[in-house]
């Protein structure tokens, strides 16, 4: 194990950190006492989702998949009013509702009856 002073660590931190990761732990001393230890971090384990085996049924299903219509094309068509569920006619109809028709459902029954007369 290598022992260095705080001053040495301060002046050459990058060097000592690299040495600790590549070789062995570094002990930091202050006036003859150990105050810190620099050690390499263990390698990060792979995610279980990356290492697990695929079930045979899923592997077969995935092998049969082919590319379909790109979602950006679908969204562009919907914005342009082509091939969407909300055609321009439906959009015009929903926006042309009168204000009273939309708000009448919010009024109490007695108020809506007096407003109608």
mmCIF file of the C-alpha atoms, coordinates in Angstrom:
data_MODEL
# 
_entry.id   MODEL 
# 
loop_
_atom_site.group_PDB 
_atom_site.id 
_atom_site.type_symbol 
_atom_site.label_atom_id 
_atom_site.label_alt_id 
_atom_site.label_comp_id 
_atom_site.label_asym_id 
_atom_site.label_entity_id 
_atom_site.label_seq_id 
_atom_site.pdbx_PDB_ins_code 
_atom_site.Cartn_x 
_atom_site.Cartn_y 
_atom_site.Cartn_z 
_atom_site.occupancy 
_atom_site.B_iso_or_equiv 
_atom_site.pdbx_formal_charge 
_atom_site.auth_seq_id 
_atom_site.auth_comp_id 
_atom_site.auth_asym_id 
_atom_site.auth_atom_id 
_atom_site.pdbx_PDB_model_num 
ATOM 1   C CA . UNK A 1 1   ? 0.000   0.000   0.000   1.00 0.00 ? 1   UNK A CA 1 
ATOM 2   C CA . UNK A 1 2   ? 1.289   3.455   -0.942  1.00 0.00 ? 2   UNK A CA 1 
ATOM 3   C CA . UNK A 1 3   ? 1.220   6.252   1.664   1.00 0.00 ? 3   UNK A CA 1 
ATOM 4   C CA . UNK A 1 4   ? 1.178   9.934   0.634   1.00 0.00 ? 4   UNK A CA 1 
ATOM 5   C CA . UNK A 1 5   ? 0.692   13.252  2.397   1.00 0.00 ? 5   UNK A CA 1 
ATOM 6   C CA . UNK A 1 6   ? -2.320  15.523  1.972   1.00 0.00 ? 6   UNK A CA 1 
ATOM 7   C CA . UNK A 1 7   ? -0.073  18.065  0.240   1.00 0.00 ? 7   UNK A CA 1 
ATOM 8   C CA . UNK A 1 8   ? 1.095   15.450  -2.276  1.00 0.00 ? 8   UNK A CA 1 
ATOM 9   C CA . UNK A 1 9   ? -2.516  14.428  -2.908  1.00 0.00 ? 9   UNK A CA 1 
ATOM 10  C CA . UNK A 1 10  ? -3.510  18.062  -3.398  1.00 0.00 ? 10  UNK A CA 1 
ATOM 11  C CA . UNK A 1 11  ? -0.718  18.711  -5.900  1.00 0.00 ? 11  UNK A CA 1 
ATOM 12  C CA . UNK A 1 12  ? -1.181  15.508  -7.954  1.00 0.00 ? 12  UNK A CA 1 
ATOM 13  C CA . UNK A 1 13  ? -4.736  14.307  -7.331  1.00 0.00 ? 13  UNK A CA 1 
ATOM 14  C CA . UNK A 1 14  ? -5.286  12.993  -10.854 1.00 0.00 ? 14  UNK A CA 1 
ATOM 15  C CA . UNK A 1 15  ? -2.099  10.904  -10.725 1.00 0.00 ? 15  UNK A CA 1 
ATOM 16  C CA . UNK A 1 16  ? -2.928  9.311   -7.371  1.00 0.00 ? 16  UNK A CA 1 
ATOM 17  C CA . UNK A 1 17  ? -6.536  8.574   -8.259  1.00 0.00 ? 17  UNK A CA 1 
ATOM 18  C CA . UNK A 1 18  ? -5.413  6.826   -11.459 1.00 0.00 ? 18  UNK A CA 1 
ATOM 19  C CA . UNK A 1 19  ? -2.797  4.836   -9.539  1.00 0.00 ? 19  UNK A CA 1 
ATOM 20  C CA . UNK A 1 20  ? -5.420  3.776   -6.995  1.00 0.00 ? 20  UNK A CA 1 
ATOM 21  C CA . UNK A 1 21  ? -7.728  2.523   -9.738  1.00 0.00 ? 21  UNK A CA 1 
ATOM 22  C CA . UNK A 1 22  ? -4.971  0.764   -11.701 1.00 0.00 ? 22  UNK A CA 1 
ATOM 23  C CA . UNK A 1 23  ? -2.707  -0.603  -8.957  1.00 0.00 ? 23  UNK A CA 1 
ATOM 24  C CA . UNK A 1 24  ? -3.440  -0.621  -5.253  1.00 0.00 ? 24  UNK A CA 1 
ATOM 25  C CA . UNK A 1 25  ? -5.134  1.491   -2.588  1.00 0.00 ? 25  UNK A CA 1 
ATOM 26  C CA . UNK A 1 26  ? -3.499  4.786   -1.611  1.00 0.00 ? 26  UNK A CA 1 
ATOM 27  C CA . UNK A 1 27  ? -3.365  5.847   2.050   1.00 0.00 ? 27  UNK A CA 1 
ATOM 28  C CA . UNK A 1 28  ? -3.436  9.591   2.760   1.00 0.00 ? 28  UNK A CA 1 
ATOM 29  C CA . UNK A 1 29  ? -1.493  10.726  5.830   1.00 0.00 ? 29  UNK A CA 1 
ATOM 30  C CA . UNK A 1 30  ? -1.720  13.921  7.866   1.00 0.00 ? 30  UNK A CA 1 
ATOM 31  C CA . UNK A 1 31  ? 1.125   14.436  10.345  1.00 0.00 ? 31  UNK A CA 1 
ATOM 32  C CA . UNK A 1 32  ? 1.811   10.711  10.523  1.00 0.00 ? 32  UNK A CA 1 
ATOM 33  C CA . UNK A 1 33  ? -1.830  9.638   10.946  1.00 0.00 ? 33  UNK A CA 1 
ATOM 34  C CA . UNK A 1 34  ? -3.939  7.885   8.354   1.00 0.00 ? 34  UNK A CA 1 
ATOM 35  C CA . UNK A 1 35  ? -6.866  10.176  7.453   1.00 0.00 ? 35  UNK A CA 1 
ATOM 36  C CA . UNK A 1 36  ? -8.150  8.669   4.213   1.00 0.00 ? 36  UNK A CA 1 
ATOM 37  C CA . UNK A 1 37  ? -7.836  5.750   1.873   1.00 0.00 ? 37  UNK A CA 1 
ATOM 38  C CA . UNK A 1 38  ? -8.320  5.914   -1.900  1.00 0.00 ? 38  UNK A CA 1 
ATOM 39  C CA . UNK A 1 39  ? -9.512  2.628   -3.362  1.00 0.00 ? 39  UNK A CA 1 
ATOM 40  C CA . UNK A 1 40  ? -10.872 1.597   -6.751  1.00 0.00 ? 40  UNK A CA 1 
ATOM 41  C CA . UNK A 1 41  ? -14.618 1.135   -7.062  1.00 0.00 ? 41  UNK A CA 1 
ATOM 42  C CA . UNK A 1 42  ? -15.740 -2.376  -7.984  1.00 0.00 ? 42  UNK A CA 1 
ATOM 43  C CA . UNK A 1 43  ? -16.882 -2.846  -11.561 1.00 0.00 ? 43  UNK A CA 1 
ATOM 44  C CA . UNK A 1 44  ? -20.565 -2.049  -12.010 1.00 0.00 ? 44  UNK A CA 1 
ATOM 45  C CA . UNK A 1 45  ? -22.530 -5.245  -12.579 1.00 0.00 ? 45  UNK A CA 1 
ATOM 46  C CA . UNK A 1 46  ? -24.509 -5.562  -15.789 1.00 0.00 ? 46  UNK A CA 1 
ATOM 47  C CA . UNK A 1 47  ? -28.204 -4.890  -15.619 1.00 0.00 ? 47  UNK A CA 1 
ATOM 48  C CA . UNK A 1 48  ? -30.242 -8.082  -15.178 1.00 0.00 ? 48  UNK A CA 1 
ATOM 49  C CA . UNK A 1 49  ? -32.358 -7.088  -18.171 1.00 0.00 ? 49  UNK A CA 1 
ATOM 50  C CA . UNK A 1 50  ? -29.257 -7.184  -20.368 1.00 0.00 ? 50  UNK A CA 1 
ATOM 51  C CA . UNK A 1 51  ? -27.979 -10.507 -19.069 1.00 0.00 ? 51  UNK A CA 1 
ATOM 52  C CA . UNK A 1 52  ? -31.161 -12.573 -18.746 1.00 0.00 ? 52  UNK A CA 1 
ATOM 53  C CA . UNK A 1 53  ? -32.109 -15.074 -21.370 1.00 0.00 ? 53  UNK A CA 1 
ATOM 54  C CA . UNK A 1 54  ? -35.131 -14.464 -23.552 1.00 0.00 ? 54  UNK A CA 1 
ATOM 55  C CA . UNK A 1 55  ? -38.029 -16.867 -23.218 1.00 0.00 ? 55  UNK A CA 1 
ATOM 56  C CA . UNK A 1 56  ? -38.398 -19.035 -26.330 1.00 0.00 ? 56  UNK A CA 1 
ATOM 57  C CA . UNK A 1 57  ? -41.912 -17.772 -27.098 1.00 0.00 ? 57  UNK A CA 1 
ATOM 58  C CA . UNK A 1 58  ? -40.805 -14.149 -26.935 1.00 0.00 ? 58  UNK A CA 1 
ATOM 59  C CA . UNK A 1 59  ? -37.757 -14.812 -29.100 1.00 0.00 ? 59  UNK A CA 1 
ATOM 60  C CA . UNK A 1 60  ? -40.003 -16.357 -31.782 1.00 0.00 ? 60  UNK A CA 1 
ATOM 61  C CA . UNK A 1 61  ? -42.429 -13.453 -31.584 1.00 0.00 ? 61  UNK A CA 1 
ATOM 62  C CA . UNK A 1 62  ? -39.634 -10.905 -31.842 1.00 0.00 ? 62  UNK A CA 1 
ATOM 63  C CA . UNK A 1 63  ? -38.106 -12.706 -34.834 1.00 0.00 ? 63  UNK A CA 1 
ATOM 64  C CA . UNK A 1 64  ? -41.416 -12.383 -36.713 1.00 0.00 ? 64  UNK A CA 1 
ATOM 65  C CA . UNK A 1 65  ? -41.680 -8.620  -36.242 1.00 0.00 ? 65  UNK A CA 1 
ATOM 66  C CA . UNK A 1 66  ? -41.090 -6.388  -39.213 1.00 0.00 ? 66  UNK A CA 1 
ATOM 67  C CA . UNK A 1 67  ? -40.933 -2.629  -39.485 1.00 0.00 ? 67  UNK A CA 1 
ATOM 68  C CA . UNK A 1 68  ? -44.291 -0.924  -39.835 1.00 0.00 ? 68  UNK A CA 1 
ATOM 69  C CA . UNK A 1 69  ? -45.356 2.628   -40.490 1.00 0.00 ? 69  UNK A CA 1 
ATOM 70  C CA . UNK A 1 70  ? -43.123 5.141   -38.814 1.00 0.00 ? 70  UNK A CA 1 
ATOM 71  C CA . UNK A 1 71  ? -44.916 6.864   -35.932 1.00 0.00 ? 71  UNK A CA 1 
ATOM 72  C CA . UNK A 1 72  ? -43.725 10.281  -37.103 1.00 0.00 ? 72  UNK A CA 1 
ATOM 73  C CA . UNK A 1 73  ? -45.560 9.733   -40.399 1.00 0.00 ? 73  UNK A CA 1 
ATOM 74  C CA . UNK A 1 74  ? -48.749 8.791   -38.562 1.00 0.00 ? 74  UNK A CA 1 
ATOM 75  C CA . UNK A 1 75  ? -48.557 11.855  -36.334 1.00 0.00 ? 75  UNK A CA 1 
ATOM 76  C CA . UNK A 1 76  ? -47.848 14.139  -39.302 1.00 0.00 ? 76  UNK A CA 1 
ATOM 77  C CA . UNK A 1 77  ? -50.874 12.759  -41.136 1.00 0.00 ? 77  UNK A CA 1 
ATOM 78  C CA . UNK A 1 78  ? -53.035 13.305  -38.061 1.00 0.00 ? 78  UNK A CA 1 
ATOM 79  C CA . UNK A 1 79  ? -51.869 16.910  -37.794 1.00 0.00 ? 79  UNK A CA 1 
ATOM 80  C CA . UNK A 1 80  ? -52.533 17.487  -41.495 1.00 0.00 ? 80  UNK A CA 1 
ATOM 81  C CA . UNK A 1 81  ? -56.003 15.931  -41.184 1.00 0.00 ? 81  UNK A CA 1 
ATOM 82  C CA . UNK A 1 82  ? -55.247 13.010  -43.457 1.00 0.00 ? 82  UNK A CA 1 
ATOM 83  C CA . UNK A 1 83  ? -56.238 9.563   -42.321 1.00 0.00 ? 83  UNK A CA 1 
ATOM 84  C CA . UNK A 1 84  ? -56.928 10.534  -38.758 1.00 0.00 ? 84  UNK A CA 1 
ATOM 85  C CA . UNK A 1 85  ? -59.896 9.614   -36.636 1.00 0.00 ? 85  UNK A CA 1 
ATOM 86  C CA . UNK A 1 86  ? -60.583 13.319  -36.088 1.00 0.00 ? 86  UNK A CA 1 
ATOM 87  C CA . UNK A 1 87  ? -61.217 14.491  -39.615 1.00 0.00 ? 87  UNK A CA 1 
ATOM 88  C CA . UNK A 1 88  ? -61.380 18.259  -40.267 1.00 0.00 ? 88  UNK A CA 1 
ATOM 89  C CA . UNK A 1 89  ? -65.211 18.079  -40.503 1.00 0.00 ? 89  UNK A CA 1 
ATOM 90  C CA . UNK A 1 90  ? -65.442 16.590  -37.036 1.00 0.00 ? 90  UNK A CA 1 
ATOM 91  C CA . UNK A 1 91  ? -63.028 19.190  -35.709 1.00 0.00 ? 91  UNK A CA 1 
ATOM 92  C CA . UNK A 1 92  ? -65.066 22.037  -37.243 1.00 0.00 ? 92  UNK A CA 1 
ATOM 93  C CA . UNK A 1 93  ? -68.276 20.613  -35.812 1.00 0.00 ? 93  UNK A CA 1 
ATOM 94  C CA . UNK A 1 94  ? -66.835 20.385  -32.303 1.00 0.00 ? 94  UNK A CA 1 
ATOM 95  C CA . UNK A 1 95  ? -65.443 23.921  -32.359 1.00 0.00 ? 95  UNK A CA 1 
ATOM 96  C CA . UNK A 1 96  ? -68.602 25.484  -33.820 1.00 0.00 ? 96  UNK A CA 1 
ATOM 97  C CA . UNK A 1 97  ? -70.783 24.563  -30.859 1.00 0.00 ? 97  UNK A CA 1 
ATOM 98  C CA . UNK A 1 98  ? -72.460 27.606  -29.415 1.00 0.00 ? 98  UNK A CA 1 
ATOM 99  C CA . UNK A 1 99  ? -71.245 28.847  -26.084 1.00 0.00 ? 99  UNK A CA 1 
ATOM 100 C CA . UNK A 1 100 ? -74.674 28.459  -24.512 1.00 0.00 ? 100 UNK A CA 1 
ATOM 101 C CA . UNK A 1 101 ? -74.913 24.838  -25.581 1.00 0.00 ? 101 UNK A CA 1 
ATOM 102 C CA . UNK A 1 102 ? -71.593 24.099  -23.909 1.00 0.00 ? 102 UNK A CA 1 
ATOM 103 C CA . UNK A 1 103 ? -72.361 25.987  -20.701 1.00 0.00 ? 103 UNK A CA 1 
ATOM 104 C CA . UNK A 1 104 ? -76.015 24.924  -20.322 1.00 0.00 ? 104 UNK A CA 1 
ATOM 105 C CA . UNK A 1 105 ? -74.978 21.602  -18.893 1.00 0.00 ? 105 UNK A CA 1 
ATOM 106 C CA . UNK A 1 106 ? -73.104 23.441  -16.139 1.00 0.00 ? 106 UNK A CA 1 
ATOM 107 C CA . UNK A 1 107 ? -76.142 25.499  -14.992 1.00 0.00 ? 107 UNK A CA 1 
ATOM 108 C CA . UNK A 1 108 ? -78.569 24.170  -12.395 1.00 0.00 ? 108 UNK A CA 1 
ATOM 109 C CA . UNK A 1 109 ? -81.831 22.776  -13.810 1.00 0.00 ? 109 UNK A CA 1 
ATOM 110 C CA . UNK A 1 110 ? -83.990 25.755  -12.639 1.00 0.00 ? 110 UNK A CA 1 
ATOM 111 C CA . UNK A 1 111 ? -81.546 28.302  -14.067 1.00 0.00 ? 111 UNK A CA 1 
ATOM 112 C CA . UNK A 1 112 ? -81.367 26.530  -17.413 1.00 0.00 ? 112 UNK A CA 1 
ATOM 113 C CA . UNK A 1 113 ? -85.191 26.417  -17.632 1.00 0.00 ? 113 UNK A CA 1 
ATOM 114 C CA . UNK A 1 114 ? -85.446 30.172  -16.973 1.00 0.00 ? 114 UNK A CA 1 
ATOM 115 C CA . UNK A 1 115 ? -82.665 30.885  -19.451 1.00 0.00 ? 115 UNK A CA 1 
ATOM 116 C CA . UNK A 1 116 ? -84.526 28.929  -22.126 1.00 0.00 ? 116 UNK A CA 1 
ATOM 117 C CA . UNK A 1 117 ? -87.737 30.947  -21.693 1.00 0.00 ? 117 UNK A CA 1 
# 
